[in-house]
Coordinates of C-alpha atoms in Angstrom, one line a residue:
X1378 CA 6.1 75.6 183.6
X1379 CA 4.8 79.1 183.6
X1380 CA 4.3 81.1 187.1
X1381 CA 1.5 83.3 187.9
X1382 CA 4.2 86.3 187.7
X1383 CA 5.0 85.3 184.1
X1384 CA 1.3 84.4 183.3
X1385 CA 0.5 88.2 184.5
X1386 CA 3.6 89.7 182.7
X1387 CA 2.2 87.9 179.5
X1388 CA -1.4 89.2 180.2
X1389 CA -0.2 92.8 180.9
X1390 CA 1.8 92.7 177.8
X1391 CA -1.1 91.7 175.6
X1392 CA -3.3 94.5 176.9
X1393 CA -0.4 96.9 176.0
X1394 CA 0.2 95.5 172.6
X1395 CA -3.7 95.6 171.8
X1396 CA -3.7 99.3 173.1
X1397 CA -0.7 100.3 171.3
X1398 CA -2.4 98.6 168.0
X1399 CA -5.8 100.6 168.8
X1400 CA -3.9 103.9 169.0
X1401 CA -2.2 103.5 165.9
X1402 CA -5.2 102.1 163.8
X1403 CA -7.0 105.3 165.2
X1404 CA -3.8 107.6 164.2
X1405 CA -3.9 105.7 160.7
X1406 CA -7.7 106.4 160.3
X1407 CA -7.1 110.2 161.4
X1408 CA -4.3 110.6 158.8
X1409 CA -6.5 108.9 156.1
X1410 CA -9.2 111.3 156.7
X1411 CA -6.8 114.2 156.2
X1412 CA -5.5 114.6 159.8
X1413 CA -7.2 115.8 162.9
X1414 CA -9.8 118.4 162.9
X1415 CA -9.3 119.3 166.5
X1416 CA -6.6 122.1 167.3
X1417 CA -4.3 119.4 168.4
X1418 CA -3.2 116.6 166.4
X1419 CA -2.2 113.1 167.3
X1420 CA 1.1 112.0 167.0
X1421 CA 2.4 108.4 166.3
X1422 CA 1.5 106.4 169.8
X1423 CA 4.7 105.3 171.5
X1424 CA 5.7 101.7 171.4
X1425 CA 6.1 100.0 174.6
X1426 CA 9.7 98.5 174.4
X1427 CA 11.1 96.5 177.4
X1428 CA 8.7 95.3 180.1
X1429 CA 9.9 94.0 183.4
X1430 CA 9.4 93.6 187.2
X1431 CA 10.7 96.2 188.9
X1432 CA 11.1 96.9 192.6
X1433 CA 9.0 94.7 194.8
X1434 CA 7.3 95.6 197.7
X1435 CA 9.5 96.6 200.7
X1436 CA 7.1 96.5 203.7
X1437 CA 7.1 100.6 203.7
X1438 CA 3.8 101.8 203.0
X1439 CA 3.5 103.9 200.7
X1440 CA 6.2 102.5 198.7
X1441 CA 7.0 105.8 197.0
X1442 CA 8.0 104.3 193.6
X1443 CA 10.2 106.5 191.3
X1444 CA 12.3 105.9 188.1
X1445 CA 14.5 107.7 185.4
X1446 CA 16.2 106.6 182.7
X1447 CA 18.6 108.3 180.6
X1448 CA 19.2 107.9 176.7
X1449 CA 21.6 105.0 177.0
X1450 CA 18.8 103.1 178.8
X1451 CA 20.5 103.1 182.0
X1452 CA 18.0 103.2 185.1
X1453 CA 17.9 104.2 188.6
X1454 CA 14.7 103.5 190.5
X1455 CA 13.8 104.0 194.2
X1456 CA 11.2 102.9 196.6
X1457 CA 10.8 104.3 200.4
X1458 CA 14.1 102.3 201.4
X1459 CA 16.2 101.7 198.6
X1460 CA 17.4 102.7 195.4
X1461 CA 18.0 100.0 192.3
X1462 CA 20.0 100.5 189.2
X1463 CA 19.0 98.3 186.0
X1464 CA 19.7 98.1 182.3
X1465 CA 17.4 98.8 179.6
X1466 CA 16.4 95.0 179.3
X1467 CA 15.5 95.3 183.0
X1468 CA 19.1 93.7 184.3
X1469 CA 19.8 94.4 187.9
X1470 CA 23.2 96.3 188.3
X1471 CA 23.1 97.5 191.8
X1472 CA 21.0 98.1 195.1
X1473 CA 21.5 100.5 197.7
X1474 CA 19.5 101.4 201.0
X1475 CA 19.0 105.1 201.2
X1476 CA 20.9 105.1 204.3
X1477 CA 23.5 103.6 202.7
X1478 CA 23.7 105.9 199.4
X1479 CA 23.6 109.1 201.7
X1480 CA 26.2 107.6 204.4
X1481 CA 28.8 110.0 203.8
X1482 CA 26.3 112.7 205.2
X1483 CA 26.2 113.5 208.9
X1484 CA 22.4 112.6 209.0
X1485 CA 21.9 109.5 211.2
X1486 CA 18.0 109.5 210.9
X1487 CA 16.0 107.1 208.7
X1488 CA 16.0 108.1 205.0
X1489 CA 12.6 108.0 203.2
X1490 CA 10.6 109.4 200.1
X1491 CA 13.1 109.2 197.4
X1492 CA 12.7 110.9 194.2
X1493 CA 14.9 110.3 190.9
X1494 CA 15.2 112.4 187.8
X1495 CA 17.5 112.5 184.9
X1496 CA 18.6 116.1 183.7
X1497 CA 19.0 115.5 179.8
X1498 CA 20.9 118.8 179.5
X1499 CA 23.5 117.9 182.1
X1500 CA 23.7 114.0 181.4
X1501 CA 23.1 113.5 185.0
X1502 CA 20.9 111.8 187.3
X1503 CA 19.6 113.3 190.7
X1504 CA 18.2 111.7 193.8
X1505 CA 16.3 113.3 196.5
X1506 CA 15.3 112.1 199.7
X1507 CA 14.1 113.0 203.1
X1508 CA 15.5 112.3 206.6
X1509 CA 14.2 112.7 210.0
X1510 CA 10.2 113.1 211.2
X1511 CA 10.8 116.2 213.4
X1512 CA 11.7 120.0 212.6
X1513 CA 15.2 119.6 214.5
X1514 CA 16.8 116.8 212.3
X1515 CA 14.8 117.1 209.1
X1516 CA 16.9 117.2 206.0
X1517 CA 16.2 117.0 202.2
X1518 CA 19.0 115.2 200.9
X1519 CA 20.4 115.7 197.3
X1520 CA 22.7 113.7 195.2
X1521 CA 23.8 114.7 191.4
X1522 CA 25.7 112.0 189.7
X1523 CA 29.4 112.9 188.6
X1524 CA 28.6 111.1 185.2
X1525 CA 25.5 109.6 183.2
X1526 CA 26.1 106.2 185.4
X1527 CA 23.2 106.1 187.8
X1528 CA 25.2 103.3 189.6
X1529 CA 28.9 105.4 189.8
X1530 CA 29.6 108.3 192.2
X1531 CA 27.6 111.2 193.7
X1532 CA 28.1 114.5 195.2
X1533 CA 25.8 114.6 198.1
X1534 CA 24.5 117.4 200.1
X1535 CA 22.1 117.9 202.8
X1536 CA 19.5 120.8 203.4
X1537 CA 17.5 122.0 206.0
X1538 CA 14.0 120.2 206.1
X1539 CA 12.7 123.0 208.2
X1540 CA 13.9 125.8 205.8
X1541 CA 11.5 129.0 207.5
X1542 CA 12.3 127.8 211.1
X1543 CA 8.9 127.5 211.9
X1544 CA 9.3 124.1 213.7
X1545 CA 8.3 121.7 210.8
X1546 CA 9.7 119.2 209.1
X1547 CA 9.5 118.3 205.2
X1548 CA 7.5 115.3 203.9
X1549 CA 6.5 114.0 200.4
X1550 CA 9.2 116.0 198.6
X1551 CA 8.5 116.7 194.4
X1552 CA 11.3 117.4 192.2
X1553 CA 11.6 119.7 189.0
X1554 CA 14.5 121.3 187.0
X1555 CA 15.0 123.9 184.3
X1556 CA 18.5 124.3 182.4
X1557 CA 19.9 126.2 185.5
X1558 CA 18.5 125.2 188.6
X1559 CA 17.2 122.1 190.7
X1560 CA 13.8 122.9 192.2
X1561 CA 12.5 120.9 195.7
X1562 CA 9.0 121.2 197.0
X1563 CA 7.5 119.6 199.9
X1564 CA 4.9 119.6 202.6
X1565 CA 5.7 121.1 206.0
X1566 CA 4.2 119.3 209.0

């Protein structure tokens, strides 16, 4: 018997399929008319592949969902308290609390606000999260996967979350990278 969740997933999938069809028809119409007269051109709309239920509500608000995927389809995702790994079909392959993930670092405070990204040039995953809600103990925690397996081993680092020694602590991290550097920003409170 269908469950409310499977019914909802079927409805969401039908809506996504309908939007993909509309975009494809719009693109084909533009191509038949000699392309797009605007300065930008529409590309082929992406196909939505696998759709699966990911992270569930973990009673931490906001949930701070984040996800990264490599070309092999392996994924790591996070919520405000946990990290999860999946195959490209949505099969769960692992799970750890943020505290457990960063347990080898001498940081005893609660871990939160994860961000995960995939570095395509280095073929590695990067995990960033925060620890502590005060300037004395605030840390930015960073993990670089040692391989392209998001469930494998990571090199872990703890950076000062009060980088300017101003009595403030870091919250709400954002992460970016280029070919040589990792950038981490945050709000200071």
